[in-house]
């Protein structure tokens, strides 16, 4: 079975055509969305008052054909028959089950957890030399004996997953349709060591704000692609196909969004920046949790704030940056150990969730045992931890395009416990900064830690585009 995607434009020739569309469109939208098999249906105005963007998705060919037949004989169809339509129809696999863990694989994980060969203890306390061994042992026991993976898997598979084949790369993505039409669509990209699941709460707040006490008129359609090589999307087949180009093809060509916005943090901030740099004609604006450093900086032009920022970055690199250096230089030395030991994998990502979040040293204050065990399980069952290191290597070796200058409107939101907090002037060296927000709390995993703060900031920025 396949889903059917129709995208394109409705093009009026005269103001009379516009009046016809505006008269009949509300009923047409309501009837279409109520049809059996309609997954989503959007008709949104563009900057040209004579043109509307059209995007519809039906769950199969039968429901799409029934829709086409109804439209042809409807009042909308008759009234707008003479108005030009430029549509394209594509199809993609439907009913995506992104996790299907066998009983044998689940039993194997639990056996490995129970049979862990633990290192001898050091005369250190807590997190002083890395992951707290007592906390790790406690969480491993929970993961092995009490964690309900089947319940988590059902919840993951119930999400609105889709898949697209783009340039030989299989991209799995989530689509959350806006509860009301009119907003600019936005693509969200996560960082490391996260997955697309981290963005679900944020996406729902943006797509269905009324469910969280917000105004439905501010709703936007949200696309959350799973990064290649991280859970849910396989790694890109070659080094040549860069992720930001896959994102543009997905948003513009496959989904039919002529203009869209983008948000990202960590690795996702770099992808979002390169996306805007490469396609300013399509990207209306970007919202970032981190900014790229300028390619060149004249030291004599640095402000005191910028000098202090660079000093903090240098100190952070010395204290916290060992993981990044390993990822940059010898990722395939580390990958077999993390891929073969679930405890090693959990230890590697658990320490980052404590160090990089606004948890006050208590990781459980921000991340439940279920959250962490689900994250580790998803990485384990997809065997994605090794390929998740690849973006670091590509960046360090020059495979990834560098960010030079991004000319599209840019918003920056800095959470106090994220990896860096540059001043606005530093961001302005590489971006057209229109909004700069310093958040009162939160860290590297802001979409999970502070989804309301982040959604409000993104929403406020989108209203300016």
mmCIF file with all atom_site columns, C-alpha atoms in Angstrom, residues 72-243:
data_model
loop_
_atom_site.group_PDB
_atom_site.id
_atom_site.type_symbol
_atom_site.label_atom_id
_atom_site.label_alt_id
_atom_site.label_comp_id
_atom_site.label_asym_id
_atom_site.label_entity_id
_atom_site.label_seq_id
_atom_site.pdbx_PDB_ins_code
_atom_site.Cartn_x
_atom_site.Cartn_y
_atom_site.Cartn_z
_atom_site.occupancy
_atom_site.B_iso_or_equiv
_atom_site.pdbx_formal_charge
_atom_site.auth_seq_id
_atom_site.auth_comp_id
_atom_site.auth_asym_id
_atom_site.auth_atom_id
_atom_site.pdbx_PDB_model_num
ATOM 1   C CA . UNK A 1 72  ? -15.144 16.739  -10.132 1.00 0.00 ? 72  UNK A CA 1
ATOM 2   C CA . UNK A 1 73  ? -18.875 16.687  -9.421  1.00 0.00 ? 73  UNK A CA 1
ATOM 3   C CA . UNK A 1 74  ? -18.860 19.078  -6.460  1.00 0.00 ? 74  UNK A CA 1
ATOM 4   C CA . UNK A 1 75  ? -19.801 22.731  -6.327  1.00 0.00 ? 75  UNK A CA 1
ATOM 5   C CA . UNK A 1 76  ? -16.099 23.533  -5.840  1.00 0.00 ? 76  UNK A CA 1
ATOM 6   C CA . UNK A 1 77  ? -15.164 21.515  -8.904  1.00 0.00 ? 77  UNK A CA 1
ATOM 7   C CA . UNK A 1 78  ? -17.786 23.165  -11.093 1.00 0.00 ? 78  UNK A CA 1
ATOM 8   C CA . UNK A 1 79  ? -17.100 26.706  -9.860  1.00 0.00 ? 79  UNK A CA 1
ATOM 9   C CA . UNK A 1 80  ? -13.319 26.461  -10.251 1.00 0.00 ? 80  UNK A CA 1
ATOM 10  C CA . UNK A 1 81  ? -13.145 24.270  -13.361 1.00 0.00 ? 81  UNK A CA 1
ATOM 11  C CA . UNK A 1 82  ? -11.680 27.069  -15.476 1.00 0.00 ? 82  UNK A CA 1
ATOM 12  C CA . UNK A 1 83  ? -8.977  27.997  -12.968 1.00 0.00 ? 83  UNK A CA 1
ATOM 13  C CA . UNK A 1 84  ? -5.500  26.718  -13.807 1.00 0.00 ? 84  UNK A CA 1
ATOM 14  C CA . UNK A 1 85  ? -4.030  23.931  -11.705 1.00 0.00 ? 85  UNK A CA 1
ATOM 15  C CA . UNK A 1 86  ? -0.386  22.887  -11.748 1.00 0.00 ? 86  UNK A CA 1
ATOM 16  C CA . UNK A 1 87  ? -0.236  19.693  -9.740  1.00 0.00 ? 87  UNK A CA 1
ATOM 17  C CA . UNK A 1 88  ? 2.084   16.734  -9.408  1.00 0.00 ? 88  UNK A CA 1
ATOM 18  C CA . UNK A 1 89  ? 1.210   13.403  -7.821  1.00 0.00 ? 89  UNK A CA 1
ATOM 19  C CA . UNK A 1 90  ? 3.757   11.171  -6.084  1.00 0.00 ? 90  UNK A CA 1
ATOM 20  C CA . UNK A 1 91  ? 3.454   8.031   -4.013  1.00 0.00 ? 91  UNK A CA 1
ATOM 21  C CA . UNK A 1 92  ? 5.387   6.715   -1.014  1.00 0.00 ? 92  UNK A CA 1
ATOM 22  C CA . UNK A 1 93  ? 5.114   3.670   1.255   1.00 0.00 ? 93  UNK A CA 1
ATOM 23  C CA . UNK A 1 94  ? 2.381   3.929   3.869   1.00 0.00 ? 94  UNK A CA 1
ATOM 24  C CA . UNK A 1 95  ? 1.764   2.395   7.267   1.00 0.00 ? 95  UNK A CA 1
ATOM 25  C CA . UNK A 1 96  ? 5.357   2.818   8.409   1.00 0.00 ? 96  UNK A CA 1
ATOM 26  C CA . UNK A 1 97  ? 6.345   0.487   11.242  1.00 0.00 ? 97  UNK A CA 1
ATOM 27  C CA . UNK A 1 98  ? 9.706   1.904   12.191  1.00 0.00 ? 98  UNK A CA 1
ATOM 28  C CA . UNK A 1 99  ? 10.392  -0.493  15.075  1.00 0.00 ? 99  UNK A CA 1
ATOM 29  C CA . UNK A 1 100 ? 9.672   -4.216  14.965  1.00 0.00 ? 100 UNK A CA 1
ATOM 30  C CA . UNK A 1 101 ? 11.903  -5.866  17.557  1.00 0.00 ? 101 UNK A CA 1
ATOM 31  C CA . UNK A 1 102 ? 11.687  -9.637  17.720  1.00 0.00 ? 102 UNK A CA 1
ATOM 32  C CA . UNK A 1 103 ? 11.421  -11.578 20.953  1.00 0.00 ? 103 UNK A CA 1
ATOM 33  C CA . UNK A 1 104 ? 14.874  -13.004 20.271  1.00 0.00 ? 104 UNK A CA 1
ATOM 34  C CA . UNK A 1 105 ? 16.435  -9.555  19.895  1.00 0.00 ? 105 UNK A CA 1
ATOM 35  C CA . UNK A 1 106 ? 14.773  -8.339  23.078  1.00 0.00 ? 106 UNK A CA 1
ATOM 36  C CA . UNK A 1 107 ? 15.965  -11.418 24.949  1.00 0.00 ? 107 UNK A CA 1
ATOM 37  C CA . UNK A 1 108 ? 19.472  -10.897 23.590  1.00 0.00 ? 108 UNK A CA 1
ATOM 38  C CA . UNK A 1 109 ? 19.538  -7.322  24.886  1.00 0.00 ? 109 UNK A CA 1
ATOM 39  C CA . UNK A 1 110 ? 18.418  -8.409  28.345  1.00 0.00 ? 110 UNK A CA 1
ATOM 40  C CA . UNK A 1 111 ? 20.987  -11.212 28.391  1.00 0.00 ? 111 UNK A CA 1
ATOM 41  C CA . UNK A 1 112 ? 23.763  -8.780  27.510  1.00 0.00 ? 112 UNK A CA 1
ATOM 42  C CA . UNK A 1 113 ? 22.645  -6.395  30.235  1.00 0.00 ? 113 UNK A CA 1
ATOM 43  C CA . UNK A 1 114 ? 22.584  -9.166  32.840  1.00 0.00 ? 114 UNK A CA 1
ATOM 44  C CA . UNK A 1 115 ? 25.964  -10.543 31.708  1.00 0.00 ? 115 UNK A CA 1
ATOM 45  C CA . UNK A 1 116 ? 27.788  -7.207  31.719  1.00 0.00 ? 116 UNK A CA 1
ATOM 46  C CA . UNK A 1 117 ? 31.446  -7.435  32.698  1.00 0.00 ? 117 UNK A CA 1
ATOM 47  C CA . UNK A 1 118 ? 31.681  -4.378  34.940  1.00 0.00 ? 118 UNK A CA 1
ATOM 48  C CA . UNK A 1 119 ? 35.013  -2.534  35.330  1.00 0.00 ? 119 UNK A CA 1
ATOM 49  C CA . UNK A 1 120 ? 36.737  -2.515  38.685  1.00 0.00 ? 120 UNK A CA 1
ATOM 50  C CA . UNK A 1 121 ? 35.796  0.495   40.763  1.00 0.00 ? 121 UNK A CA 1
ATOM 51  C CA . UNK A 1 122 ? 38.079  3.499   41.042  1.00 0.00 ? 122 UNK A CA 1
ATOM 52  C CA . UNK A 1 123 ? 38.672  5.521   44.218  1.00 0.00 ? 123 UNK A CA 1
ATOM 53  C CA . UNK A 1 124 ? 36.530  8.330   42.783  1.00 0.00 ? 124 UNK A CA 1
ATOM 54  C CA . UNK A 1 125 ? 33.071  9.573   43.648  1.00 0.00 ? 125 UNK A CA 1
ATOM 55  C CA . UNK A 1 126 ? 29.993  10.233  41.549  1.00 0.00 ? 126 UNK A CA 1
ATOM 56  C CA . UNK A 1 127 ? 30.557  11.744  38.100  1.00 0.00 ? 127 UNK A CA 1
ATOM 57  C CA . UNK A 1 128 ? 34.094  12.943  38.805  1.00 0.00 ? 128 UNK A CA 1
ATOM 58  C CA . UNK A 1 129 ? 35.812  10.730  36.212  1.00 0.00 ? 129 UNK A CA 1
ATOM 59  C CA . UNK A 1 130 ? 32.876  10.125  33.875  1.00 0.00 ? 130 UNK A CA 1
ATOM 60  C CA . UNK A 1 131 ? 29.589  8.286   34.235  1.00 0.00 ? 131 UNK A CA 1
ATOM 61  C CA . UNK A 1 132 ? 28.592  7.584   37.838  1.00 0.00 ? 132 UNK A CA 1
ATOM 62  C CA . UNK A 1 133 ? 28.908  3.794   38.099  1.00 0.00 ? 133 UNK A CA 1
ATOM 63  C CA . UNK A 1 134 ? 26.213  3.475   40.765  1.00 0.00 ? 134 UNK A CA 1
ATOM 64  C CA . UNK A 1 135 ? 23.702  5.439   38.695  1.00 0.00 ? 135 UNK A CA 1
ATOM 65  C CA . UNK A 1 136 ? 24.622  3.453   35.603  1.00 0.00 ? 136 UNK A CA 1
ATOM 66  C CA . UNK A 1 137 ? 24.191  0.119   37.404  1.00 0.00 ? 137 UNK A CA 1
ATOM 67  C CA . UNK A 1 138 ? 20.820  1.228   38.756  1.00 0.00 ? 138 UNK A CA 1
ATOM 68  C CA . UNK A 1 139 ? 19.599  2.259   35.305  1.00 0.00 ? 139 UNK A CA 1
ATOM 69  C CA . UNK A 1 140 ? 20.914  -0.937  33.693  1.00 0.00 ? 140 UNK A CA 1
ATOM 70  C CA . UNK A 1 141 ? 18.980  -3.009  36.233  1.00 0.00 ? 141 UNK A CA 1
ATOM 71  C CA . UNK A 1 142 ? 15.823  -1.091  35.386  1.00 0.00 ? 142 UNK A CA 1
ATOM 72  C CA . UNK A 1 143 ? 16.458  -1.473  31.648  1.00 0.00 ? 143 UNK A CA 1
ATOM 73  C CA . UNK A 1 144 ? 16.980  -5.227  31.960  1.00 0.00 ? 144 UNK A CA 1
ATOM 74  C CA . UNK A 1 145 ? 14.244  -6.141  34.438  1.00 0.00 ? 145 UNK A CA 1
ATOM 75  C CA . UNK A 1 146 ? 11.485  -3.534  34.629  1.00 0.00 ? 146 UNK A CA 1
ATOM 76  C CA . UNK A 1 147 ? 11.484  -1.504  31.408  1.00 0.00 ? 147 UNK A CA 1
ATOM 77  C CA . UNK A 1 148 ? 8.458   -2.158  29.157  1.00 0.00 ? 148 UNK A CA 1
ATOM 78  C CA . UNK A 1 149 ? 9.935   -1.951  25.662  1.00 0.00 ? 149 UNK A CA 1
ATOM 79  C CA . UNK A 1 150 ? 6.804   -3.289  23.986  1.00 0.00 ? 150 UNK A CA 1
ATOM 80  C CA . UNK A 1 151 ? 4.742   -0.365  25.297  1.00 0.00 ? 151 UNK A CA 1
ATOM 81  C CA . UNK A 1 152 ? 7.340   2.127   24.086  1.00 0.00 ? 152 UNK A CA 1
ATOM 82  C CA . UNK A 1 153 ? 7.501   0.440   20.688  1.00 0.00 ? 153 UNK A CA 1
ATOM 83  C CA . UNK A 1 154 ? 3.734   0.688   20.279  1.00 0.00 ? 154 UNK A CA 1
ATOM 84  C CA . UNK A 1 155 ? 3.872   4.386   21.056  1.00 0.00 ? 155 UNK A CA 1
ATOM 85  C CA . UNK A 1 156 ? 6.712   4.983   18.602  1.00 0.00 ? 156 UNK A CA 1
ATOM 86  C CA . UNK A 1 157 ? 4.948   3.117   15.789  1.00 0.00 ? 157 UNK A CA 1
ATOM 87  C CA . UNK A 1 158 ? 1.723   5.025   16.413  1.00 0.00 ? 158 UNK A CA 1
ATOM 88  C CA . UNK A 1 159 ? 3.401   8.297   15.430  1.00 0.00 ? 159 UNK A CA 1
ATOM 89  C CA . UNK A 1 160 ? 2.708   9.738   11.941  1.00 0.00 ? 160 UNK A CA 1
ATOM 90  C CA . UNK A 1 161 ? 5.709   8.224   10.154  1.00 0.00 ? 161 UNK A CA 1
ATOM 91  C CA . UNK A 1 162 ? 6.271   8.449   6.407   1.00 0.00 ? 162 UNK A CA 1
ATOM 92  C CA . UNK A 1 163 ? 9.138   7.511   4.151   1.00 0.00 ? 163 UNK A CA 1
ATOM 93  C CA . UNK A 1 164 ? 10.580  9.056   1.005   1.00 0.00 ? 164 UNK A CA 1
ATOM 94  C CA . UNK A 1 165 ? 13.259  7.816   -1.357  1.00 0.00 ? 165 UNK A CA 1
ATOM 95  C CA . UNK A 1 166 ? 15.450  10.797  -2.244  1.00 0.00 ? 166 UNK A CA 1
ATOM 96  C CA . UNK A 1 167 ? 18.487  10.428  -4.451  1.00 0.00 ? 167 UNK A CA 1
ATOM 97  C CA . UNK A 1 168 ? 19.023  6.857   -3.318  1.00 0.00 ? 168 UNK A CA 1
ATOM 98  C CA . UNK A 1 169 ? 18.650  7.762   0.366   1.00 0.00 ? 169 UNK A CA 1
ATOM 99  C CA . UNK A 1 170 ? 15.712  6.431   2.365   1.00 0.00 ? 170 UNK A CA 1
ATOM 100 C CA . UNK A 1 171 ? 14.454  9.235   4.609   1.00 0.00 ? 171 UNK A CA 1
ATOM 101 C CA . UNK A 1 172 ? 11.933  8.445   7.322   1.00 0.00 ? 172 UNK A CA 1
ATOM 102 C CA . UNK A 1 173 ? 10.065  11.456  8.635   1.00 0.00 ? 173 UNK A CA 1
ATOM 103 C CA . UNK A 1 174 ? 7.233   12.513  10.891  1.00 0.00 ? 174 UNK A CA 1
ATOM 104 C CA . UNK A 1 175 ? 4.508   14.810  9.642   1.00 0.00 ? 175 UNK A CA 1
ATOM 105 C CA . UNK A 1 176 ? 2.265   16.781  11.996  1.00 0.00 ? 176 UNK A CA 1
ATOM 106 C CA . UNK A 1 177 ? -0.358  18.700  10.058  1.00 0.00 ? 177 UNK A CA 1
ATOM 107 C CA . UNK A 1 178 ? -1.474  22.129  11.223  1.00 0.00 ? 178 UNK A CA 1
ATOM 108 C CA . UNK A 1 179 ? -4.879  22.183  12.887  1.00 0.00 ? 179 UNK A CA 1
ATOM 109 C CA . UNK A 1 180 ? -5.684  25.368  10.936  1.00 0.00 ? 180 UNK A CA 1
ATOM 110 C CA . UNK A 1 181 ? -4.390  26.427  7.504   1.00 0.00 ? 181 UNK A CA 1
ATOM 111 C CA . UNK A 1 182 ? -2.299  29.457  6.675   1.00 0.00 ? 182 UNK A CA 1
ATOM 112 C CA . UNK A 1 183 ? 0.975   29.050  8.557   1.00 0.00 ? 183 UNK A CA 1
ATOM 113 C CA . UNK A 1 184 ? 4.333   28.497  6.932   1.00 0.00 ? 184 UNK A CA 1
ATOM 114 C CA . UNK A 1 185 ? 5.498   24.862  7.245   1.00 0.00 ? 185 UNK A CA 1
ATOM 115 C CA . UNK A 1 186 ? 8.644   24.190  9.265   1.00 0.00 ? 186 UNK A CA 1
ATOM 116 C CA . UNK A 1 187 ? 11.202  21.385  9.270   1.00 0.00 ? 187 UNK A CA 1
ATOM 117 C CA . UNK A 1 188 ? 12.784  20.492  12.637  1.00 0.00 ? 188 UNK A CA 1
ATOM 118 C CA . UNK A 1 189 ? 16.164  18.769  12.995  1.00 0.00 ? 189 UNK A CA 1
ATOM 119 C CA . UNK A 1 190 ? 17.596  17.266  16.181  1.00 0.00 ? 190 UNK A CA 1
ATOM 120 C CA . UNK A 1 191 ? 21.184  16.896  17.335  1.00 0.00 ? 191 UNK A CA 1
ATOM 121 C CA . UNK A 1 192 ? 23.290  14.192  18.999  1.00 0.00 ? 192 UNK A CA 1
ATOM 122 C CA . UNK A 1 193 ? 22.798  11.986  20.982  1.00 0.00 ? 193 UNK A CA 1
ATOM 123 C CA . UNK A 1 194 ? 19.101  12.377  20.287  1.00 0.00 ? 194 UNK A CA 1
ATOM 124 C CA . UNK A 1 195 ? 16.574  11.112  17.768  1.00 0.00 ? 195 UNK A CA 1
ATOM 125 C CA . UNK A 1 196 ? 13.566  12.514  15.937  1.00 0.00 ? 196 UNK A CA 1
ATOM 126 C CA . UNK A 1 197 ? 11.520  11.412  18.960  1.00 0.00 ? 197 UNK A CA 1
ATOM 127 C CA . UNK A 1 198 ? 12.976  14.275  20.984  1.00 0.00 ? 198 UNK A CA 1
ATOM 128 C CA . UNK A 1 199 ? 11.102  16.715  18.732  1.00 0.00 ? 199 UNK A CA 1
ATOM 129 C CA . UNK A 1 200 ? 7.635   15.143  18.975  1.00 0.00 ? 200 UNK A CA 1
ATOM 130 C CA . UNK A 1 201 ? 6.429   17.293  21.874  1.00 0.00 ? 201 UNK A CA 1
ATOM 131 C CA . UNK A 1 202 ? 7.698   20.453  20.201  1.00 0.00 ? 202 UNK A CA 1
ATOM 132 C CA . UNK A 1 203 ? 6.130   19.474  16.868  1.00 0.00 ? 203 UNK A CA 1
ATOM 133 C CA . UNK A 1 204 ? 2.747   18.847  18.466  1.00 0.00 ? 204 UNK A CA 1
ATOM 134 C CA . UNK A 1 205 ? 2.790   22.222  20.192  1.00 0.00 ? 205 UNK A CA 1
ATOM 135 C CA . UNK A 1 206 ? 3.507   23.965  16.902  1.00 0.00 ? 206 UNK A CA 1
ATOM 136 C CA . UNK A 1 207 ? 0.993   21.966  14.826  1.00 0.00 ? 207 UNK A CA 1
ATOM 137 C CA . UNK A 1 208 ? -1.853  21.814  17.345  1.00 0.00 ? 208 UNK A CA 1
ATOM 138 C CA . UNK A 1 209 ? -1.388  24.766  19.730  1.00 0.00 ? 209 UNK A CA 1
ATOM 139 C CA . UNK A 1 210 ? -4.999  24.625  20.923  1.00 0.00 ? 210 UNK A CA 1
ATOM 140 C CA . UNK A 1 211 ? -4.210  21.295  22.620  1.00 0.00 ? 211 UNK A CA 1
ATOM 141 C CA . UNK A 1 212 ? -1.763  23.212  24.840  1.00 0.00 ? 212 UNK A CA 1
ATOM 142 C CA . UNK A 1 213 ? -3.842  26.294  25.515  1.00 0.00 ? 213 UNK A CA 1
ATOM 143 C CA . UNK A 1 214 ? -2.652  28.212  22.445  1.00 0.00 ? 214 UNK A CA 1
ATOM 144 C CA . UNK A 1 215 ? -4.308  29.881  19.480  1.00 0.00 ? 215 UNK A CA 1
ATOM 145 C CA . UNK A 1 216 ? -5.128  27.475  16.627  1.00 0.00 ? 216 UNK A CA 1
ATOM 146 C CA . UNK A 1 217 ? -4.558  30.324  14.170  1.00 0.00 ? 217 UNK A CA 1
ATOM 147 C CA . UNK A 1 218 ? -0.820  30.071  14.937  1.00 0.00 ? 218 UNK A CA 1
ATOM 148 C CA . UNK A 1 219 ? -0.633  26.417  13.846  1.00 0.00 ? 219 UNK A CA 1
ATOM 149 C CA . UNK A 1 220 ? 1.946   25.291  11.295  1.00 0.00 ? 220 UNK A CA 1
ATOM 150 C CA . UNK A 1 221 ? 2.583   21.982  9.597   1.00 0.00 ? 221 UNK A CA 1
ATOM 151 C CA . UNK A 1 222 ? 5.724   20.392  11.031  1.00 0.00 ? 222 UNK A CA 1
ATOM 152 C CA . UNK A 1 223 ? 8.055   17.910  9.339   1.00 0.00 ? 223 UNK A CA 1
ATOM 153 C CA . UNK A 1 224 ? 10.600  16.023  11.466  1.00 0.00 ? 224 UNK A CA 1
ATOM 154 C CA . UNK A 1 225 ? 13.012  13.984  9.330   1.00 0.00 ? 225 UNK A CA 1
ATOM 155 C CA . UNK A 1 226 ? 15.104  11.331  11.028  1.00 0.00 ? 226 UNK A CA 1
ATOM 156 C CA . UNK A 1 227 ? 18.765  12.120  10.448  1.00 0.00 ? 227 UNK A CA 1
ATOM 157 C CA . UNK A 1 228 ? 20.548  9.649   8.160   1.00 0.00 ? 228 UNK A CA 1
ATOM 158 C CA . UNK A 1 229 ? 22.595  7.236   10.241  1.00 0.00 ? 229 UNK A CA 1
ATOM 159 C CA . UNK A 1 230 ? 20.657  7.969   13.417  1.00 0.00 ? 230 UNK A CA 1
ATOM 160 C CA . UNK A 1 231 ? 17.684  5.812   14.423  1.00 0.00 ? 231 UNK A CA 1
ATOM 161 C CA . UNK A 1 232 ? 14.912  5.394   11.837  1.00 0.00 ? 232 UNK A CA 1
ATOM 162 C CA . UNK A 1 233 ? 16.826  6.508   8.703   1.00 0.00 ? 233 UNK A CA 1
ATOM 163 C CA . UNK A 1 234 ? 19.785  4.511   7.325   1.00 0.00 ? 234 UNK A CA 1
ATOM 164 C CA . UNK A 1 235 ? 23.040  6.335   6.692   1.00 0.00 ? 235 UNK A CA 1
ATOM 165 C CA . UNK A 1 236 ? 23.459  8.105   3.368   1.00 0.00 ? 236 UNK A CA 1
ATOM 166 C CA . UNK A 1 237 ? 24.858  5.755   0.699   1.00 0.00 ? 237 UNK A CA 1
ATOM 167 C CA . UNK A 1 238 ? 27.764  8.062   -0.217  1.00 0.00 ? 238 UNK A CA 1
ATOM 168 C CA . UNK A 1 239 ? 29.684  10.979  1.232   1.00 0.00 ? 239 UNK A CA 1
ATOM 169 C CA . UNK A 1 240 ? 28.548  13.194  -1.628  1.00 0.00 ? 240 UNK A CA 1
ATOM 170 C CA . UNK A 1 241 ? 24.875  13.539  -0.722  1.00 0.00 ? 241 UNK A CA 1
ATOM 171 C CA . UNK A 1 242 ? 24.709  16.112  2.054   1.00 0.00 ? 242 UNK A CA 1
ATOM 172 C CA . UNK A 1 243 ? 21.814  16.059  4.471   1.00 0.00 ? 243 UNK A CA 1
#
